[in-house]
């Protein structure tokens, strides 16, 4: 593929993602509990239905997907592993544990039992607890791995933290079985509670993490050449890795706190971009964010529309779409 062809394909991908995002936003504004309704965009209740419910949910879903897509691209570039995803460093298990503690604390309080940690998290609320848990899981991984100097040690520490925190979450649900249903809903992911406050927080988060990741894209480009080559370029890898892990943790923690554990978006989005066109990490990061937004918003629109007025868990649809794509990709490579 010539340089001119690569530039052309990048331009086509950028335009296609922009157009697709616009179409999906319009579709999100029309999709409701009664299926598709164009008239609801200008009906007498449009200000309430569209302005206060569908619009923030639609924009919030795109922003959550964008943060997960960005985090997935950072993770895959940082660990030089196409199977890396945003939940690799313990953020998912940490967020899940804190959510379970809040739910268990509320359940136990109803029975006259009090847990100091659960009471503290309950006062903060599920959103803040999930965010703190996600960041706490990554911090614990960094402590166990003694920083971000060695990627293999960091990966192993993330696996250990995920297993241990997951076990503690299971113990909490045994103490308060009422929390199990809430934990399941969190694990499946949901965009149904996104409001304008969530949109504001997600916008600020993306505005902070995307430019920082973009500025560090040259580090990810250097890592593709190998550790020794990156060091020979004069890069302070330990410090820069830590900054990239911080970007990964912030983007993932914010997305998880607002929509729960949405599966496969962060894993699949960079694959879609790289399959369409080879590119430097700077382009891949931005395009993966846009692709993640489109993927999650597509799943959200389908979740609202397929069996209306009932609604499917958005995480189930992202798992089906993303997992199906990866299976197809594996089949294509096996046939090649």
Coordinates of C-alpha atoms in Angstrom, one line a residue:
X1 CA 0.0 0.0 0.0
X2 CA 1.5 3.3 -1.1
X3 CA 1.7 6.4 1.1
X4 CA -1.0 8.2 -1.0
X5 CA -3.3 5.2 -0.5
X6 CA -2.7 5.2 3.2
X7 CA -3.5 8.9 3.5
X8 CA -6.6 8.5 1.4
X9 CA -7.9 5.6 3.5
X10 CA -7.2 7.6 6.7
X11 CA -9.2 10.4 5.3
X12 CA -12.1 8.1 4.3
X13 CA -12.1 6.5 7.7
X14 CA -12.2 9.9 9.5
X15 CA -15.1 11.1 7.3
X16 CA -16.9 7.8 7.7
X17 CA -16.7 7.8 11.5
X18 CA -17.9 11.4 11.6
X19 CA -20.9 10.6 9.3
X20 CA -21.7 7.4 11.2
X21 CA -21.5 9.2 14.5
X22 CA -24.0 11.9 13.3
X23 CA -26.4 9.3 11.9
X24 CA -26.3 7.3 15.1
X25 CA -26.9 10.4 17.2
X26 CA -30.0 11.1 15.1
X27 CA -31.1 7.5 15.5
X28 CA -30.6 7.7 19.2
X29 CA -32.8 10.7 19.4
X30 CA -35.6 8.8 17.6
X31 CA -35.3 5.5 19.5
X32 CA -37.5 5.2 22.5
X33 CA -39.7 2.8 24.5
X34 CA -42.2 2.6 21.7
X35 CA -39.6 1.9 19.0
X36 CA -38.6 4.4 16.3
X37 CA -40.6 7.6 16.2
X38 CA -39.6 10.5 14.0
X39 CA -42.5 12.6 15.2
X40 CA -41.2 12.6 18.8
X41 CA -38.4 14.9 17.7
X42 CA -40.8 17.9 17.4
X43 CA -43.9 16.7 19.3
X44 CA -45.4 18.5 22.3
X45 CA -43.3 16.5 24.7
X46 CA -40.0 16.7 22.7
X47 CA -38.4 19.0 25.3
X48 CA -38.8 16.4 28.0
X49 CA -38.5 13.2 26.1
X50 CA -35.7 14.2 23.7
X51 CA -34.0 17.0 25.6
X52 CA -33.9 15.4 29.0
X53 CA -33.9 11.7 28.3
X54 CA -32.8 10.6 24.8
X55 CA -30.3 13.4 24.1
X56 CA -28.1 12.9 27.2
X57 CA -28.3 9.2 27.0
X58 CA -27.3 9.2 23.3
X59 CA -24.4 11.6 23.8
X60 CA -23.3 9.9 27.0
X61 CA -23.3 6.5 25.3
X62 CA -21.0 7.9 22.5
X63 CA -18.7 9.4 25.1
X64 CA -18.5 6.3 27.2
X65 CA -17.6 4.3 24.1
X66 CA -15.0 6.9 23.1
X67 CA -13.3 6.6 26.4
X68 CA -13.3 2.8 26.3
X69 CA -12.0 2.9 22.7
X70 CA -9.2 5.3 23.7
X71 CA -8.3 3.2 26.7
X72 CA -8.2 0.0 24.6
X73 CA -5.9 1.6 22.1
X74 CA -3.6 2.8 24.9
X75 CA -3.6 -0.6 26.5
X76 CA -2.8 -2.5 23.3
X77 CA 0.0 0.0 22.4
X78 CA 1.4 0.0 25.9
X79 CA 1.5 -3.8 26.3
X80 CA 2.2 -4.5 22.6
X81 CA -0.6 -7.0 22.8
X82 CA -3.7 -6.9 20.5
X83 CA -5.7 -8.8 23.2
X84 CA -5.2 -6.1 25.8
X85 CA -8.4 -4.3 27.0
X86 CA -9.1 -1.4 29.3
X87 CA -10.0 -3.7 32.2
X88 CA -6.6 -5.5 32.2
X89 CA -5.1 -3.8 35.3
X90 CA -7.8 -4.5 37.9
X91 CA -10.1 -1.6 37.2
X92 CA -13.1 -3.8 36.5
X93 CA -12.8 -5.9 39.6
X94 CA -12.1 -2.8 41.8
X95 CA -15.1 -1.0 40.5
X96 CA -17.3 -4.1 40.9
X97 CA -16.1 -4.7 44.5
X98 CA -16.9 -1.1 45.5
X99 CA -20.3 -1.2 43.9
X100 CA -21.1 -4.5 45.7
X101 CA -19.9 -3.0 49.0
X102 CA -22.3 -0.1 48.5
X103 CA -25.2 -2.4 47.7
X104 CA -24.3 -4.8 50.5
X105 CA -24.0 -2.0 52.9
X106 CA -27.4 -0.7 52.0
X107 CA -28.9 -4.2 52.4
X108 CA -27.2 -4.8 55.7
X109 CA -28.2 -1.4 57.0
X110 CA -31.8 -2.4 56.3
X111 CA -31.3 -5.4 58.6
X112 CA -29.8 -3.2 61.4
X113 CA -26.2 -4.2 60.5
X114 CA -23.5 -1.5 59.8
X115 CA -20.2 -1.8 58.0
X116 CA -18.0 1.3 58.3
X117 CA -16.5 0.9 54.8
X118 CA -19.8 0.2 53.2
X119 CA -21.4 3.1 55.0
X120 CA -18.7 5.4 53.7
X121 CA -19.1 4.2 50.1
X122 CA -22.9 4.4 50.3
X123 CA -22.7 8.1 51.2
X124 CA -20.5 8.7 48.2
X125 CA -23.0 6.9 45.9
X126 CA -22.6 4.2 43.3
X127 CA -21.0 6.4 40.6
X128 CA -18.2 7.7 42.8
X129 CA -17.7 4.3 44.4
X130 CA -17.3 2.7 41.0
X131 CA -14.8 5.4 39.9
X132 CA -12.8 5.1 43.1
X133 CA -12.8 1.3 42.9
X134 CA -11.6 1.3 39.3
X135 CA -8.7 3.7 40.2
X136 CA -8.0 1.7 43.4
X137 CA -7.7 -1.5 41.5
X138 CA -5.2 0.0 39.1
X139 CA -3.3 1.6 42.0
X140 CA -3.1 -1.8 43.8
X141 CA -1.8 -3.4 40.6
X142 CA 0.9 -0.7 40.4
X143 CA 1.9 -1.3 44.0
X144 CA 2.2 -5.0 43.5
X145 CA 4.2 -4.6 40.3
X146 CA 6.4 -1.9 41.9
X147 CA 5.5 0.6 39.2
X148 CA 5.2 0.4 35.5
X149 CA 8.8 -0.5 34.6
X150 CA 8.1 -4.1 33.6
X151 CA 5.1 -4.8 31.5
X152 CA 5.0 -8.6 32.2
X153 CA 5.1 -8.0 36.0
X154 CA 2.3 -5.3 35.5
X155 CA 0.2 -7.8 33.6
X156 CA 0.6 -10.5 36.1
X157 CA -0.2 -8.1 39.0
X158 CA -3.3 -7.1 37.1
X159 CA -4.5 -10.7 36.8
X160 CA -3.8 -11.3 40.5
X161 CA -5.7 -8.2 41.6
X162 CA -8.6 -9.0 39.4
X163 CA -9.0 -12.5 40.9
X164 CA -8.5 -11.4 44.5
X165 CA -10.9 -8.4 44.3
X166 CA -13.4 -10.5 42.5
X167 CA -13.3 -13.0 45.3
X168 CA -13.9 -10.3 47.9
X169 CA -16.9 -9.2 45.8
X170 CA -18.3 -12.7 45.9
X171 CA -17.8 -12.8 49.6
X172 CA -19.7 -9.6 50.0
X173 CA -22.6 -10.9 47.9
X174 CA -22.7 -14.0 50.2
X175 CA -23.1 -11.7 53.2
X176 CA -25.8 -9.7 51.5
X177 CA -27.5 -11.8 48.7
X178 CA -29.7 -8.8 47.9
X179 CA -26.7 -7.1 46.3
X180 CA -26.3 -9.8 43.7
X181 CA -28.9 -8.4 41.3
X182 CA -27.4 -5.0 41.4
X183 CA -23.9 -6.5 40.8
X184 CA -25.3 -8.4 37.8
X185 CA -26.8 -5.2 36.4
X186 CA -23.4 -3.4 36.8
X187 CA -21.5 -6.2 35.2
X188 CA -23.8 -6.2 32.1
X189 CA -23.5 -2.4 31.7
X190 CA -26.2 0.1 31.2
X191 CA -26.6 3.5 29.5
X192 CA -30.1 4.1 30.9
X193 CA -29.0 6.3 33.8
X194 CA -26.9 8.8 31.8
X195 CA -28.0 12.4 32.2
X196 CA -26.6 15.8 31.4
X197 CA -24.3 15.7 34.5
X198 CA -22.8 12.4 33.2
X199 CA -22.4 14.0 29.8
X200 CA -20.5 16.9 31.3
X201 CA -18.2 14.6 33.3
X202 CA -17.5 12.4 30.4
X203 CA -16.8 15.3 28.1
X204 CA -14.3 16.7 30.6
X205 CA -12.7 13.3 30.9
X206 CA -12.3 12.8 27.2
X207 CA -11.0 16.4 26.8
X208 CA -8.3 15.6 29.4
X209 CA -7.3 12.1 28.4
X210 CA -7.4 12.2 24.6
X211 CA -5.0 15.1 24.1
X212 CA -2.6 13.7 26.7
X213 CA -2.7 10.3 25.0
X214 CA -2.2 11.9 21.6
X215 CA 0.9 13.8 22.8
X216 CA 2.4 10.5 24.1
X217 CA 1.6 8.6 20.9
X218 CA 5.3 8.7 19.9
X219 CA 6.1 6.6 23.0
X220 CA 3.6 3.9 21.8
X221 CA 5.2 4.1 18.3
X222 CA 8.6 3.6 19.8
X223 CA 7.4 0.6 21.9
X224 CA 6.3 -1.1 18.7
X225 CA 10.0 -1.3 17.8
X226 CA 10.9 -3.0 21.1
X227 CA 12.0 -1.9 24.5
X228 CA 15.7 -1.6 23.5
X229 CA 14.9 0.6 20.5
X230 CA 12.6 2.8 22.6
X231 CA 15.4 3.3 25.2
X232 CA 17.9 4.1 22.5
X233 CA 15.7 7.0 21.4
X234 CA 16.3 8.6 24.8
X235 CA 12.7 8.1 26.1
X236 CA 12.2 7.9 29.9
X237 CA 10.1 4.8 29.6
X238 CA 9.3 4.3 33.3
X239 CA 7.9 7.8 33.7
X240 CA 6.1 7.8 30.4
X241 CA 4.6 4.3 31.0
X242 CA 3.2 5.6 34.3
X243 CA 1.6 8.5 32.6
X244 CA 0.1 6.2 30.0
X245 CA -1.2 3.9 32.8
X246 CA -2.7 7.0 34.4
X247 CA -4.5 7.9 31.2
X248 CA -5.7 4.3 30.9
X249 CA -7.0 4.3 34.5
X250 CA -8.8 7.7 34.3
X251 CA -10.5 6.9 31.0
X252 CA -11.6 3.4 32.1
X253 CA -12.6 4.5 35.6
X254 CA -14.8 7.3 34.3
X255 CA -16.5 5.2 31.7
X256 CA -17.1 2.4 34.2
X257 CA -18.5 4.7 36.8
X258 CA -21.1 6.0 34.4
X259 CA -22.2 2.9 32.5
X260 CA -20.9 -0.2 34.3
X261 CA -18.7 -2.9 32.7
X262 CA -19.4 -2.6 29.0
X263 CA -17.7 -5.5 27.3
X264 CA -15.6 -5.7 24.1
X265 CA -15.8 -2.0 23.1
X266 CA -12.2 -1.2 24.2
X267 CA -10.9 -4.5 22.8
X268 CA -12.6 -4.3 19.3
X269 CA -12.3 -0.6 18.5
X270 CA -8.6 -0.5 17.8
X271 CA -8.9 -3.7 15.8
X272 CA -11.5 -2.1 13.5
X273 CA -9.2 0.9 12.9
X274 CA -6.1 -1.1 12.2
X275 CA -7.9 -3.5 9.9
X276 CA -9.1 -0.6 7.8
X277 CA -5.8 1.3 7.5
X278 CA -2.3 1.0 8.9
X279 CA -1.5 4.2 10.9
X280 CA 0.7 5.7 13.5
X281 CA -0.5 5.6 17.1
X282 CA -1.6 9.2 17.1
X283 CA -4.2 8.5 14.4
X284 CA -5.1 5.1 15.9
X285 CA -5.8 6.6 19.3
X286 CA -8.2 9.3 17.9
X287 CA -9.9 6.9 15.4
X288 CA -10.3 4.2 18.1
X289 CA -12.0 6.7 20.3
X290 CA -14.5 7.6 17.5
X291 CA -14.9 3.9 16.6
X292 CA -15.7 3.1 20.3
X293 CA -18.3 5.8 20.4
X294 CA -20.0 4.5 17.3
X295 CA -19.9 0.9 18.5
X296 CA -21.4 1.6 21.9
X297 CA -24.0 4.0 20.5
X298 CA -25.0 1.4 17.9
X299 CA -25.5 -1.2 20.7
X300 CA -27.4 1.4 22.7
X301 CA -29.8 2.1 19.9
X302 CA -30.4 -1.6 19.2
X303 CA -30.9 -2.2 23.0
X304 CA -33.7 0.3 23.0
X305 CA -35.3 -0.8 19.7
X306 CA -35.1 -4.5 19.3
X307 CA -37.7 -5.6 21.8
X308 CA -39.3 -2.2 22.7
X309 CA -40.8 -1.3 25.1
X310 CA -38.5 -3.7 26.9
X311 CA -34.8 -3.0 26.8
X312 CA -31.8 -5.3 26.4
X313 CA -28.6 -4.8 28.5
X314 CA -26.2 -2.9 26.3
X315 CA -23.3 -4.9 27.5
X316 CA -24.8 -8.1 26.1
X317 CA -25.1 -6.5 22.6
X318 CA -21.6 -5.1 22.7
X319 CA -20.4 -8.6 23.6
X320 CA -22.3 -10.2 20.7
X321 CA -21.2 -7.6 18.2
X322 CA -17.6 -7.4 19.4
X323 CA -17.2 -11.1 20.0
X324 CA -18.8 -11.9 16.7
X325 CA -16.4 -9.6 14.9
X326 CA -13.4 -11.2 16.6
X327 CA -14.6 -14.7 15.8
X328 CA -15.1 -13.7 12.2
X329 CA -11.6 -12.2 12.2
X330 CA -10.1 -15.4 13.6
X331 CA -11.9 -17.5 11.0
X332 CA -10.6 -15.3 8.2
X333 CA -7.1 -15.6 9.4
X334 CA -7.4 -19.3 9.8
X335 CA -8.6 -19.6 6.2
X336 CA -5.8 -17.5 4.9

